[in-house]
Each structure stands twice: as C-alpha cells, then as structure tokens.
mmCIF file of C-alpha atoms in Angstrom:
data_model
loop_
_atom_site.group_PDB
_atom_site.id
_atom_site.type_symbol
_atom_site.label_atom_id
_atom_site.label_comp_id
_atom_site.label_asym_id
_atom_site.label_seq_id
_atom_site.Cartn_x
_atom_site.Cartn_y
_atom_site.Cartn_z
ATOM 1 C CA UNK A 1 -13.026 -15.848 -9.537
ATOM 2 C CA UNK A 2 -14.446 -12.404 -11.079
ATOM 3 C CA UNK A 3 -16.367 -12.003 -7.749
ATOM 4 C CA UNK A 4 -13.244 -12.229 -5.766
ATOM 5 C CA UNK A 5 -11.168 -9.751 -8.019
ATOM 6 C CA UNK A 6 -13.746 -7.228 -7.810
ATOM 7 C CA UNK A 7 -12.845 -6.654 -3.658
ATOM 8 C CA UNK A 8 -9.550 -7.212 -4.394
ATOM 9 C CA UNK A 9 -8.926 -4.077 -6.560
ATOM 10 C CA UNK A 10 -11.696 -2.153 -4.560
ATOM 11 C CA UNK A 11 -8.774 -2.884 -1.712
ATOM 12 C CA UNK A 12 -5.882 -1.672 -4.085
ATOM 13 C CA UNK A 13 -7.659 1.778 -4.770
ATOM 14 C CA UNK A 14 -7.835 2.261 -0.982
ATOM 15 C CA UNK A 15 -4.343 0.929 -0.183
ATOM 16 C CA UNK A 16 -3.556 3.450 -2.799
ATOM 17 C CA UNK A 17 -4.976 5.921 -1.336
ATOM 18 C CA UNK A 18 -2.936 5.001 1.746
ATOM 19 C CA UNK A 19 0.576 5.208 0.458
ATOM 20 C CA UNK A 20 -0.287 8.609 -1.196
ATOM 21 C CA UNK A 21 -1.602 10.018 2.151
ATOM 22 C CA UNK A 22 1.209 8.421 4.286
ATOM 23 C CA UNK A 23 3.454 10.118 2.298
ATOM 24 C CA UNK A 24 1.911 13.711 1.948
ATOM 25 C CA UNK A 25 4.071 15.972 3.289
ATOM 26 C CA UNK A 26 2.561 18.595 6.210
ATOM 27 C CA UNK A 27 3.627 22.064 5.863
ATOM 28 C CA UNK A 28 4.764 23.832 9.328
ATOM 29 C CA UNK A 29 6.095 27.429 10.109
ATOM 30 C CA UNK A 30 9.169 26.246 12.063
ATOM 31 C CA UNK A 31 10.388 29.909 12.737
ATOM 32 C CA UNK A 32 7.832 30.540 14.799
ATOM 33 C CA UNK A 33 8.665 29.996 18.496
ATOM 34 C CA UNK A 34 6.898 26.851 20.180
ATOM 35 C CA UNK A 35 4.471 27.382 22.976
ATOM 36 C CA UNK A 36 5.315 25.476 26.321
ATOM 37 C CA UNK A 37 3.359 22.322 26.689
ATOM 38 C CA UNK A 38 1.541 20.533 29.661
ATOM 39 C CA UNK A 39 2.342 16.841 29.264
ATOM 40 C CA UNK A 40 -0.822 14.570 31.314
ATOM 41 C CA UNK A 41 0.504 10.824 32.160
ATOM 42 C CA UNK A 42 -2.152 9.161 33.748
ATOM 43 C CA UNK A 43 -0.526 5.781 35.815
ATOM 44 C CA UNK A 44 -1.684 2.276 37.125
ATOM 45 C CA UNK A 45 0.558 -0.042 38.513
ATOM 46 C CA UNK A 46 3.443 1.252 36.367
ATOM 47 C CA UNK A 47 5.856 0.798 39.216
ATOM 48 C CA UNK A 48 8.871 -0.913 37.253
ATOM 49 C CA UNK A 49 8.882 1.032 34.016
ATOM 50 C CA UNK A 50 7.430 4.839 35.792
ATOM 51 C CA UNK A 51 11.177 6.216 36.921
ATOM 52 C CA UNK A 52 12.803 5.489 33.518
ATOM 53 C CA UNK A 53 9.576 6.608 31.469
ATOM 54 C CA UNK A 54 9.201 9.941 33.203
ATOM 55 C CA UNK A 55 13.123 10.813 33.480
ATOM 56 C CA UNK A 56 12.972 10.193 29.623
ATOM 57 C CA UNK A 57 9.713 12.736 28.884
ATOM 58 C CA UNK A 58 11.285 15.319 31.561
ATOM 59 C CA UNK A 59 14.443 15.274 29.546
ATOM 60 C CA UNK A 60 12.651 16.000 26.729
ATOM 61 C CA UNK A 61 10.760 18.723 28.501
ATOM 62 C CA UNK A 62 12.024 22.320 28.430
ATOM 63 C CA UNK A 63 12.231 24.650 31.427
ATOM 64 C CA UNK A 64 8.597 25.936 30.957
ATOM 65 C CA UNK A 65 6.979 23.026 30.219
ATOM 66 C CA UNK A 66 4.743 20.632 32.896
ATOM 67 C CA UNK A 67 4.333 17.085 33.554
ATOM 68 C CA UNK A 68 0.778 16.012 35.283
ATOM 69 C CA UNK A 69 0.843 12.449 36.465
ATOM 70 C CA UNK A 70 -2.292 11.227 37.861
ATOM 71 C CA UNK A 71 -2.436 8.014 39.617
ATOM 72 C CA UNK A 72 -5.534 5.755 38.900
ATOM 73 C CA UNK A 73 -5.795 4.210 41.730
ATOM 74 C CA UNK A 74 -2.434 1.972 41.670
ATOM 75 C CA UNK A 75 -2.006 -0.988 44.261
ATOM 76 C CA UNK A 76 1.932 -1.179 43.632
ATOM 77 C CA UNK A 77 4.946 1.665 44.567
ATOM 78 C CA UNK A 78 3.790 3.618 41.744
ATOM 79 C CA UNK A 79 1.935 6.261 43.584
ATOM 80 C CA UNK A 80 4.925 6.642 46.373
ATOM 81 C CA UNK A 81 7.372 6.951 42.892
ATOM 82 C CA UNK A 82 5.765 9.712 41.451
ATOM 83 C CA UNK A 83 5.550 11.906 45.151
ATOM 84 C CA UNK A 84 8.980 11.205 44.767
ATOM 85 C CA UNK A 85 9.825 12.166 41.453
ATOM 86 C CA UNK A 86 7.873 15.315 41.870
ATOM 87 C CA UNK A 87 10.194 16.691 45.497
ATOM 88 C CA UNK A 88 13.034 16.687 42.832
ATOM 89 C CA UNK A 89 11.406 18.309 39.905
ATOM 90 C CA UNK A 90 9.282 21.472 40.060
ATOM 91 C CA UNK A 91 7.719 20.967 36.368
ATOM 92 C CA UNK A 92 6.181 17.487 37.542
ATOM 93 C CA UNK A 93 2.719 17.601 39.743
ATOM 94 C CA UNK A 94 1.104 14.453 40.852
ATOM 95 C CA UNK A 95 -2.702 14.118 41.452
ATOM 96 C CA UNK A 96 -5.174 11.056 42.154
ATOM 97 C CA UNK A 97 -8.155 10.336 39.998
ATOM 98 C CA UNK A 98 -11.810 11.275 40.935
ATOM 99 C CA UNK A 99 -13.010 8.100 39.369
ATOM 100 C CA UNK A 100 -12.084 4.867 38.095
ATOM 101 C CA UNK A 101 -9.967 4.664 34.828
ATOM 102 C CA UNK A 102 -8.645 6.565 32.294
ATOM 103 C CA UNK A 103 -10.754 8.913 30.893
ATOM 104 C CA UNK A 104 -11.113 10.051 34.547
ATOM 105 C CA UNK A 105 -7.699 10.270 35.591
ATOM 106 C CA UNK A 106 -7.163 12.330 32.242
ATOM 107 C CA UNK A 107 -10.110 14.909 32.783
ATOM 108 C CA UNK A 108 -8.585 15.312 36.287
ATOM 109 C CA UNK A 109 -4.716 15.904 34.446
ATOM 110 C CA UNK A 110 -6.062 17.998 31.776
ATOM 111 C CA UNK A 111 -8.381 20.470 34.512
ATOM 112 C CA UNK A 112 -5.095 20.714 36.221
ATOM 113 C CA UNK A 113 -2.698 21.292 33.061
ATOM 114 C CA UNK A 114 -1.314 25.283 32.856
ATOM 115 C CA UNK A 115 -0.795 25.393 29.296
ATOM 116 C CA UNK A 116 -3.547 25.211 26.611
ATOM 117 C CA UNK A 117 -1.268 22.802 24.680
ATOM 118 C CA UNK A 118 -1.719 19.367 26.290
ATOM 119 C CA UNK A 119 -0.138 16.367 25.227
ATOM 120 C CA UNK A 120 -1.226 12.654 26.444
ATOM 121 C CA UNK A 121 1.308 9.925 26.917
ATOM 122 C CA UNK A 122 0.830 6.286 28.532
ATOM 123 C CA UNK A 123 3.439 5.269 31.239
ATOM 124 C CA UNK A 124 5.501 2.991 29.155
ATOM 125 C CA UNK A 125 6.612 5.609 26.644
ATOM 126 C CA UNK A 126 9.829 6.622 25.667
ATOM 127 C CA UNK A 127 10.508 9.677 23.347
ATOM 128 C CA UNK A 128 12.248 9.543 20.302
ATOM 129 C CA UNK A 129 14.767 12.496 19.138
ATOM 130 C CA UNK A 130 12.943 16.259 18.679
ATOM 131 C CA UNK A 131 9.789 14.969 20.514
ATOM 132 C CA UNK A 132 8.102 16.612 21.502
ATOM 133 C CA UNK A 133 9.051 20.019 18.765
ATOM 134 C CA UNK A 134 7.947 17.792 15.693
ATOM 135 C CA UNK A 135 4.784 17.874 17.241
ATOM 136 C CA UNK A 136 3.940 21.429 18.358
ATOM 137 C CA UNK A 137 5.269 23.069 15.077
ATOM 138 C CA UNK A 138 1.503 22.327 13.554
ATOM 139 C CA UNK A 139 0.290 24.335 16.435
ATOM 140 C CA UNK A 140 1.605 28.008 15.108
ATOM 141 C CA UNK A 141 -1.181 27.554 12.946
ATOM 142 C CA UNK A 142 -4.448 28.740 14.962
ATOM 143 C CA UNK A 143 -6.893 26.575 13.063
ATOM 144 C CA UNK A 144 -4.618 23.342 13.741
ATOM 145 C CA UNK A 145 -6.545 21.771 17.049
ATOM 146 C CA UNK A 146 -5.273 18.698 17.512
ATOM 147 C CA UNK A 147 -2.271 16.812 16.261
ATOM 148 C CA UNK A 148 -1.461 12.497 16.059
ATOM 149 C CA UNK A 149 2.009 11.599 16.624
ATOM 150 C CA UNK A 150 3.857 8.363 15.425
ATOM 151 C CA UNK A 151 4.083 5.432 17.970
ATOM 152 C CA UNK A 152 6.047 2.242 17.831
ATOM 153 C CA UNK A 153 6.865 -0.846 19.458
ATOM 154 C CA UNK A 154 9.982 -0.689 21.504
ATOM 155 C CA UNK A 155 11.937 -3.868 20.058
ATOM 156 C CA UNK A 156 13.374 -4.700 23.716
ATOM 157 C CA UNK A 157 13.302 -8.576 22.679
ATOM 158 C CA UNK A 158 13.467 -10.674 19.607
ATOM 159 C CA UNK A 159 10.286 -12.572 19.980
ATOM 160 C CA UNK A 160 7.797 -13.704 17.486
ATOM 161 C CA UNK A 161 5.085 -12.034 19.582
ATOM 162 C CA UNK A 162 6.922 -8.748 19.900
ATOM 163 C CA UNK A 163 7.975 -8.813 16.268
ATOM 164 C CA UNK A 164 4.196 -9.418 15.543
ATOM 165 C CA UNK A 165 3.346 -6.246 17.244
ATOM 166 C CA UNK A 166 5.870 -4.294 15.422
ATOM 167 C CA UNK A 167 4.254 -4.788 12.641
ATOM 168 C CA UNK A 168 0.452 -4.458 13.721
ATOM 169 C CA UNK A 169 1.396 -1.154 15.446
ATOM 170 C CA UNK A 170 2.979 -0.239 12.300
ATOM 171 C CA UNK A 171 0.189 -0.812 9.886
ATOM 172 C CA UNK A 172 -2.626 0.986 12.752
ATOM 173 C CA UNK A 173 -0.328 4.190 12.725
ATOM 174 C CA UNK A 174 0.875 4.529 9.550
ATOM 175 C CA UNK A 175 -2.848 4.128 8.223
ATOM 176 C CA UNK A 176 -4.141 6.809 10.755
ATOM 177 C CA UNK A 177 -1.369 8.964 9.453
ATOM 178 C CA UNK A 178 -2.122 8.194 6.307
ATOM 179 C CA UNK A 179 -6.382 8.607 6.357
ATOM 180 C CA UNK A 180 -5.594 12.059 9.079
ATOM 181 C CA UNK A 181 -3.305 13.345 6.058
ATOM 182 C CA UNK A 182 -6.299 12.633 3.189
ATOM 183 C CA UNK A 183 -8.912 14.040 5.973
ATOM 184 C CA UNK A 184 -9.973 11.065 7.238
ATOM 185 C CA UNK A 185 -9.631 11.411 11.318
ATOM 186 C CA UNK A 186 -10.141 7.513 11.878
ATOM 187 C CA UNK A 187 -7.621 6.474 14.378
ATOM 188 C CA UNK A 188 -4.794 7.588 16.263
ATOM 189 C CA UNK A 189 -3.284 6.815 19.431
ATOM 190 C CA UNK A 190 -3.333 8.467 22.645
ATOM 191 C CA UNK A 191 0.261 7.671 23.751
ATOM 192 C CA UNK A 192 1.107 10.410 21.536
ATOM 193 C CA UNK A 193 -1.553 12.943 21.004
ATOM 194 C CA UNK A 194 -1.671 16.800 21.399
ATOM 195 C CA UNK A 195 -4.278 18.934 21.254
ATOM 196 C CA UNK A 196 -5.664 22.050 22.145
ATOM 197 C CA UNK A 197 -7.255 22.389 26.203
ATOM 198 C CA UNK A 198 -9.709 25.237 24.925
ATOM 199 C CA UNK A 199 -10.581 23.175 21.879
ATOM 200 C CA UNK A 200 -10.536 20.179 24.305
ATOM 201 C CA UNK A 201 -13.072 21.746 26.313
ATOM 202 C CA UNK A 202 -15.088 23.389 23.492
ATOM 203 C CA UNK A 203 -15.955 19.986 22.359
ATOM 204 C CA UNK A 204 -17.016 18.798 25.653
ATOM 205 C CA UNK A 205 -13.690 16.328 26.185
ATOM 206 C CA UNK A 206 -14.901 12.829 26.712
ATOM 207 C CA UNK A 207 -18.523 13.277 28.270
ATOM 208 C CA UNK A 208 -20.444 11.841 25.032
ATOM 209 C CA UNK A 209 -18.274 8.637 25.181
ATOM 210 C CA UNK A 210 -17.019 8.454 28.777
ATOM 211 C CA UNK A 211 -18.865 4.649 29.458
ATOM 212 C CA UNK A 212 -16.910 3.074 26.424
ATOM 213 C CA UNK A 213 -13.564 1.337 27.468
ATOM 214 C CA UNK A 214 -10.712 2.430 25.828
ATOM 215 C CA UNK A 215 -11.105 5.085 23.305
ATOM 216 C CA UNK A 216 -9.864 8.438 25.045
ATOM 217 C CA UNK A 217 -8.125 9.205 22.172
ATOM 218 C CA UNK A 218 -10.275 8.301 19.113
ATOM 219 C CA UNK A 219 -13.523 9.373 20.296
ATOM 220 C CA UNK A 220 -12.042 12.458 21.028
ATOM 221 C CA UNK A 221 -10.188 12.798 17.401
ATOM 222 C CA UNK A 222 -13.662 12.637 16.133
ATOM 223 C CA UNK A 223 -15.120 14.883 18.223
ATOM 224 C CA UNK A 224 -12.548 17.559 17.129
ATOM 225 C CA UNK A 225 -12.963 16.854 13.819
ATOM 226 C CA UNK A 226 -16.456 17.576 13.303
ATOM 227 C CA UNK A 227 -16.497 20.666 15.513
ATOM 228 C CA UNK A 228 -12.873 21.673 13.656
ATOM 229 C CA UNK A 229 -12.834 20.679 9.859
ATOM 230 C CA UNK A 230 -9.157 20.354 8.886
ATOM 231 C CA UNK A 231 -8.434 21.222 12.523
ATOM 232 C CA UNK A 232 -6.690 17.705 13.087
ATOM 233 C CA UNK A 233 -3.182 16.659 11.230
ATOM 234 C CA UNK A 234 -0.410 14.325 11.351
ATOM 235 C CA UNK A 235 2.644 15.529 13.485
ATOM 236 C CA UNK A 236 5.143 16.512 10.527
ATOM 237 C CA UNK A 237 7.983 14.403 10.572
ATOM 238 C CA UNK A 238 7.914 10.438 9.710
ATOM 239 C CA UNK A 239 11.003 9.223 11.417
ATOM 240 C CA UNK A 240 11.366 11.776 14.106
ATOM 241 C CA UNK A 241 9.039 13.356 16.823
ATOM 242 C CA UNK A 242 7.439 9.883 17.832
ATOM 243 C CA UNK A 243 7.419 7.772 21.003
ATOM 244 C CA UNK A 244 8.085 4.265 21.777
ATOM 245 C CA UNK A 245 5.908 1.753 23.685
ATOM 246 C CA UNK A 246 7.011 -1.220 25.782
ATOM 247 C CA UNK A 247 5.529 -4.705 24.028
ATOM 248 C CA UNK A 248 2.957 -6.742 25.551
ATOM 249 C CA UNK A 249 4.103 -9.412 27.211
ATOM 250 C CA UNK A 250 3.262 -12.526 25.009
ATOM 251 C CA UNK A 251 0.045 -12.706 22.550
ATOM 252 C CA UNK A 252 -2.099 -13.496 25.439
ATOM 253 C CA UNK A 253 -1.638 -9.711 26.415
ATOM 254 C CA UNK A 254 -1.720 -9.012 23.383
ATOM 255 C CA UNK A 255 -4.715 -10.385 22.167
ATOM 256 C CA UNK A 256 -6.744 -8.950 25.271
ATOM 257 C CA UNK A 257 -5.365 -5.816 24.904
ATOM 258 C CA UNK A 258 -6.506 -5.984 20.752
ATOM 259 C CA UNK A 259 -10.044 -7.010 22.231
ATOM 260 C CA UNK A 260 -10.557 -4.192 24.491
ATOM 261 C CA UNK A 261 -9.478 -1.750 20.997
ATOM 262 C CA UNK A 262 -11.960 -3.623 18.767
ATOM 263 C CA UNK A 263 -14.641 -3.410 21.483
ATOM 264 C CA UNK A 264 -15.017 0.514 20.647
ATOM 265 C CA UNK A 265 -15.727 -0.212 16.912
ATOM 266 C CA UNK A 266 -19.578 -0.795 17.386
ATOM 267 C CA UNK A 267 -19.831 2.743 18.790
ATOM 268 C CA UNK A 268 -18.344 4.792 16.385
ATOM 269 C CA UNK A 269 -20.790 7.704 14.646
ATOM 270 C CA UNK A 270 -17.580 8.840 11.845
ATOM 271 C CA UNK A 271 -18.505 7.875 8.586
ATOM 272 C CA UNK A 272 -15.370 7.224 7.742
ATOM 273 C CA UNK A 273 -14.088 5.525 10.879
ATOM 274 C CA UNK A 274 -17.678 3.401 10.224
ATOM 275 C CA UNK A 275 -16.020 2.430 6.467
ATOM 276 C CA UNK A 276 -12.716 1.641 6.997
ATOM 277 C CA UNK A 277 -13.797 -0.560 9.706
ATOM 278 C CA UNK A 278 -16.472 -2.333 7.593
ATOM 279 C CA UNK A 279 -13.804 -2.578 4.687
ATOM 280 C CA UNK A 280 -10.785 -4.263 6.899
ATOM 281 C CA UNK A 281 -13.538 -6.495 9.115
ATOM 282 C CA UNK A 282 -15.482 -7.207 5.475
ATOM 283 C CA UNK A 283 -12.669 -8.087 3.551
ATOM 284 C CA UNK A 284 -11.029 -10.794 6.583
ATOM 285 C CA UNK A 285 -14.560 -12.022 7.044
ATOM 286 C CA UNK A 286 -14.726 -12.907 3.720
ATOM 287 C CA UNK A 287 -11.216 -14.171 3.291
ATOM 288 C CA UNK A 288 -12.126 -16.414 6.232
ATOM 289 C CA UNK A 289 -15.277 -17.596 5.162
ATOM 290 C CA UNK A 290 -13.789 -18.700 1.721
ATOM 291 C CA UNK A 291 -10.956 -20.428 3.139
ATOM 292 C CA UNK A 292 -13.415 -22.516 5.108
ATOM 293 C CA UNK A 293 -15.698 -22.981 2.332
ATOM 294 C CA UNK A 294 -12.768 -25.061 0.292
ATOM 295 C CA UNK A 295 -12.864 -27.328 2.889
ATOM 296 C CA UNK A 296 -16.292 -28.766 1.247
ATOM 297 C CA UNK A 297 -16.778 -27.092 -1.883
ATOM 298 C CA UNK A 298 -13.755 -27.436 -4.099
ATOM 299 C CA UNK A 299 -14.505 -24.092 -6.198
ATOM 300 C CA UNK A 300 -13.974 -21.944 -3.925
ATOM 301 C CA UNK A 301 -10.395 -22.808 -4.126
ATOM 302 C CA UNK A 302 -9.356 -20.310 -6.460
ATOM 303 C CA UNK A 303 -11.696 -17.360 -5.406
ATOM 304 C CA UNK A 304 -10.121 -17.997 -1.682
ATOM 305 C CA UNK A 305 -6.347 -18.229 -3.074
ATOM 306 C CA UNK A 306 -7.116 -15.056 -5.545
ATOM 307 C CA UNK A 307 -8.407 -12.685 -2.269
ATOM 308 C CA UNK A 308 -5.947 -13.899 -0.108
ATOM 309 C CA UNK A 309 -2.745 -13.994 -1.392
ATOM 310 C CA UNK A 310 -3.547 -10.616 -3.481
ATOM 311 C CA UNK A 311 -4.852 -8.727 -0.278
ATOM 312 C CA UNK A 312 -1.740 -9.946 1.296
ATOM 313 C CA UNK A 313 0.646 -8.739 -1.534
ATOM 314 C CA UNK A 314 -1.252 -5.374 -1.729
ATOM 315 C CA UNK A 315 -0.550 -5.041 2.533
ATOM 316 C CA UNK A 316 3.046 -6.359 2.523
ATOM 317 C CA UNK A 317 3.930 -3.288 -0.712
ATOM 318 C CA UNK A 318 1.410 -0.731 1.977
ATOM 319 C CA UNK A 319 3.707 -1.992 5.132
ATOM 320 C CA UNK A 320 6.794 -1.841 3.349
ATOM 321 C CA UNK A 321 6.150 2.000 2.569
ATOM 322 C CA UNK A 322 5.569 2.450 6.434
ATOM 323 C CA UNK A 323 8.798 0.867 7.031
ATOM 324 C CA UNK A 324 10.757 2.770 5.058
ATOM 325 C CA UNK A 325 8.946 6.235 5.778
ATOM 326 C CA UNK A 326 9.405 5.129 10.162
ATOM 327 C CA UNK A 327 12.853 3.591 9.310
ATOM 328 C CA UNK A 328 11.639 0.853 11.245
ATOM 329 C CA UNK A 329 13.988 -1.753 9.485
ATOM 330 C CA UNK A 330 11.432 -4.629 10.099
ATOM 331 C CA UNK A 331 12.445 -7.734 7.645
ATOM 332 C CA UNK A 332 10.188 -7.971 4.898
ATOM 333 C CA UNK A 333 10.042 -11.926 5.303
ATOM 334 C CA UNK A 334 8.125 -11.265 8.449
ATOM 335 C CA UNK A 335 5.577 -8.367 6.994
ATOM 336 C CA UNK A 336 4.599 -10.386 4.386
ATOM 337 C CA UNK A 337 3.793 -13.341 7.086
ATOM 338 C CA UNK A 338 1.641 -11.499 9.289
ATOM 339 C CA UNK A 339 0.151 -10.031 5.895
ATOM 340 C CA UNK A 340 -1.055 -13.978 4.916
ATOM 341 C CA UNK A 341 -2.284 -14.277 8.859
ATOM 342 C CA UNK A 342 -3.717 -10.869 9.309
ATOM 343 C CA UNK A 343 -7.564 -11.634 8.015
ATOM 344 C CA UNK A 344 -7.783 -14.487 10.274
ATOM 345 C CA UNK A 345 -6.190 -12.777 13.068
ATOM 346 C CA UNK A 346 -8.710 -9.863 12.408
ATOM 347 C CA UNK A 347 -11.835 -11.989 12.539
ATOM 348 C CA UNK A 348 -11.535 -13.521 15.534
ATOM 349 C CA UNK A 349 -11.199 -10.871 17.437
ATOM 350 C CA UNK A 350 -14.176 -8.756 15.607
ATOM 351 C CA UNK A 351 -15.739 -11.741 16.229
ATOM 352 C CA UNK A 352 -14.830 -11.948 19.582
ATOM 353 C CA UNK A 353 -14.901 -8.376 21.524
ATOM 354 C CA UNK A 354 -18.421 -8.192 21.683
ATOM 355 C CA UNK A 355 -18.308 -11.379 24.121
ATOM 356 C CA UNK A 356 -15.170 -11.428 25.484
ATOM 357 C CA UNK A 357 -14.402 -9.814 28.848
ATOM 358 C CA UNK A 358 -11.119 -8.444 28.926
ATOM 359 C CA UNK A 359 -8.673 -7.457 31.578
ATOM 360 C CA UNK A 360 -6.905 -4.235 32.166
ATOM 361 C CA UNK A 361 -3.999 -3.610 34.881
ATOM 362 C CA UNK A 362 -5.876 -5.723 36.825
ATOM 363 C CA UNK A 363 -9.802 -4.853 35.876
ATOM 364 C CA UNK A 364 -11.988 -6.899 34.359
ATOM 365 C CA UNK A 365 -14.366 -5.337 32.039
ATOM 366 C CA UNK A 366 -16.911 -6.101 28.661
ATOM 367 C CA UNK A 367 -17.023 -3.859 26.056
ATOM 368 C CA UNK A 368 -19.849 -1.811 27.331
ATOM 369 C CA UNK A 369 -18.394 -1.291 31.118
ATOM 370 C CA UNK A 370 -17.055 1.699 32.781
ATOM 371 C CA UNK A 371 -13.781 1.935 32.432
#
C-alpha cells in the first residue's frame, strides 16, 4: 500500500505542475502589426476532405499571405484538386514532393515558402475563429522561434471511438501546452505549428531525424529548443486561434495511427521529453502489472485499486481543467472513463510500436522505416 502511494503523489506533483502551466498566461504585443505568413499543407490522398479544408485556411488567409500544397505522391483526384484550386487563387502554389513522405514533401513546401513565418497544417484541418492572428502575435517578439497551437478533434459524429479521441487529443495538447508554458518543449503537433524559416533552417530542419516516421513536428520542437532557449511558446489564447482535425475512422485507425506516434518515443535525446515519457509509460506499466498480479496474489489488491483509481481521479481533475480552458464541453462521465482505461490503453501500445507495422494513407511501415 505505502509503495503504491509513493507514485501516486509523485504523479499529483507533476499533474500539478500541469494545471499551473496550462493555465499560465503568455504575454503578446498585440499592437504590433502581424507579418504575412506562408502556410505549407503537404497532401496524400486527401481527395474528399482537400476542397473544404483549403477554402477554410484561404478564408482565413489575408491578401499577403501564401498557401504551399505539396502533393506526396497521391493515387486519388487530389493532385488534379489542388491544380485546380490554385487557377482560382493566386496566394495558393502547388508542388510535388522530391521524396517519399512527409518530412519530404514539407522541406520541398518550406524551400518554396516566401515568408520567413511558416506555418504547417495537415489536410483535414479546419480553423477555428482568429487563426491564424492568435498565433503570430508571439512572433513580434524576435527571440520567439517557434510557436504550438491548440488542436482538437472535430466532433462530426457521436461515436464512442470519436468521443475517445476527443479526449486523448485533449489530454496530448493541453499537456504540451502546459510542459511548453513551464519550459518543457515535449510535444506538440504539427497540424498547427509555426515557426520561424531562418530559425528553421539554422537548426538544420529535419536532417538529424529525417528516417524516423512521424515526428516532423516534435523532433523539430526540440531541435529549436536547444539551439533557442525560451525561443518556443504556446500560441496565446486557450479557446481561440486553434484548428480542428477530422476523427479517425473507428479505433482500428486509431490505434495504428497511436502506434506510428509511440514508435518515435525510443528516439528522443530531450531530457524532458525522455521523463515524461518514462513517467506516463512507468506509471501504466505498473498499473497493469498490478492489476494482473491480483489475479494470483490476493495482496496486491489494494496496492492495484490505490494506483489506479487515484491516478485516474488525479487525470479526470487535469482533463477537466483542459476542458474548461478549450471550452470543449466534453461530459465529465466520459473523461473520467477513459481516465480508468487510459494505463491499459497506454501499455499496449508502448508495448506494441516497437513490433507492430503500421499503415499510413496507404504505406506500410515499422518504426524505424523511411517515411
């Protein structure tokens, strides 16, 4: 029992730590006139969501702005879409990528872009109000390099699998907020990230980590946080300035798509990216392992019951803060479900990504393929 509450409130201190950087407020100069932006969207068989996504960004878009779209090698319409889209607009330019995936198609976006501010988006994004302002305010400060934006589950559905999502996006982007506000640059998420092209290229963009799959965006944070201490914030607002993000399609998807994130875990050099991910994966192993252990040894019964149900009161009082701060209006009923689930959810897939191919938009890759 003592050996289970000693975790347990090692977990509170950081969750408290969590609340108090989620809600630290960032400080912006917002009479200072905004720089134009050059927003990259790289594609892949995006055909049926690509004309309402980019209508949505270019409305958001002001006259002087640019939209990049760079096709990675699509088999669908998308491709013929995007020619199409750019006839009509003159701030949208459409390129194909040099190589295969999307670190490539992004290099090949970002050598193109005509304004040092870039901003990344995925295809499936949809801007919420004053995006993309909330986020380029940091950037009238010189020493601010790169800034994380707020990203959420479109709620197009009422399904359990959706609703799960919700809340797992949720908790990943409210704690990178959170640990980016303290000076922790763990995680963030490159459907909403902005950054700096000279700093981008200063810190050699994504040549150290280019063979990893998935982790444009955090590998990158990282990168611009050792070469730019305090260089890498939080966009400013909670509620507003964010995108939205089209579900997975069932918790198949979703499970792959968690794989192929977990995957770049092993190859992170951050010290802090290295705890927090040794803290969440400890404390779910653990969890696990006790919960299992009760099955034959009876004593473990109340160690098991003590880490579990606390760790999941101490997350469903952490996700409730995001809630309120995103004005997500997720029912609490349902946080405080996934909160009982979440360690076993967690385990299986840190125990699985290092095995488990994955697919992606119709490629089939391990964890230490080219993307």
């Amino acid at each position: 029992m003592f050996l289970a509450a000693i975790p347990l409130l090692g977990y509170a201190v950081f969750a408290r730590f969590l609340a108090n950087g989620f809600r630290k407020e960032i400080s912006v100069d917002a009479e200072t006139p905004l720089s134009p932006i050059s927003v990259i969207l790289p594609f892949r068989n995006e055909a049926k969501v690509l004309s309402s996504c980019t209508s949505a960004i270019l409305d958001a878009l002001g006259s002087t702005d640019q939209l990049v779209m760079v096709d990675d090698s699509s088999t669908d319409e998308s491709l013929t879409m995007a020619r199409e889209l750019a006839g009509k607009d003159a701030r949208v330019t459409v390129l194909q990528a040099d190589g295969e995936g999307k670190k490539a198609a992004l290099e090949v976006g970002i050598a193109a872009a005509q304004n040092d501010i870039i901003f990344t988006v995925d295809a499936d994004v949809y801007p919420q109000s004053h995006w993309p302002a909330v986020m380029l305010q940091a950037f009238t400060e010189p020493d601010i390099h790169m800034v994380c934006g707020n990203v959420h589950i479109k709620q197009t559905e009422s399904s359990i699998s959706t609703l799960w999502e919700a809340i797992d996006f949720m908790s990943l982007v409210g704690s990178g907020r959170a640990l980016t506000a303290q000076g922790w640059a763990v995680m963030c998420n490159g459907a909403n990230l902005a950054f700096r092209k000279s700093s981008f290229e200063r810190v050699g963009g994504y040549t150290k980590h280019k063979q990893i799959p998935s982790g444009d965006d955090v590998f990158l944070m990282h990168e611009m946080m050792h070469a730019f201490p305090g260089g890498v914030v939080p966009a400013s607002d909670l509620a507003y300035g964010g995108v939205e993000t089209l579900p997975q399609k069932g918790f198949y998807k979703l499970f792959q798509q968690r794989i192929r994130w977990a995957g770049k875990g092993v190859s992170y050099t951050d010290k802090h990216a290295i705890f927090v991910t040794w803290l969440i994966g400890g404390l779910s192993l653990i969890t696990t392992i006790l919960g299992v252990l009760t099955i034959f040894w009876v004593d473990a019964l109340v160690s098991w019951l003590i880490l579990w149900v606390g760790k999941a009161a101490i997350d469903t009082v952490l996700l409730s803060t995001y809630n309120r701060g995103y004005k997500r209006q997720i029912p609490l009923w349902a946080i405080s479900i996934q909160a009982l689930l979440y360690p076993y959810y967690t385990t299986l897939i840190a125990v699985l990504a290092p095995f488990v191919k994955f697919s992606w938009k119709g490629r089939y890759l391990s964890r230490s393929a080219k993307e």
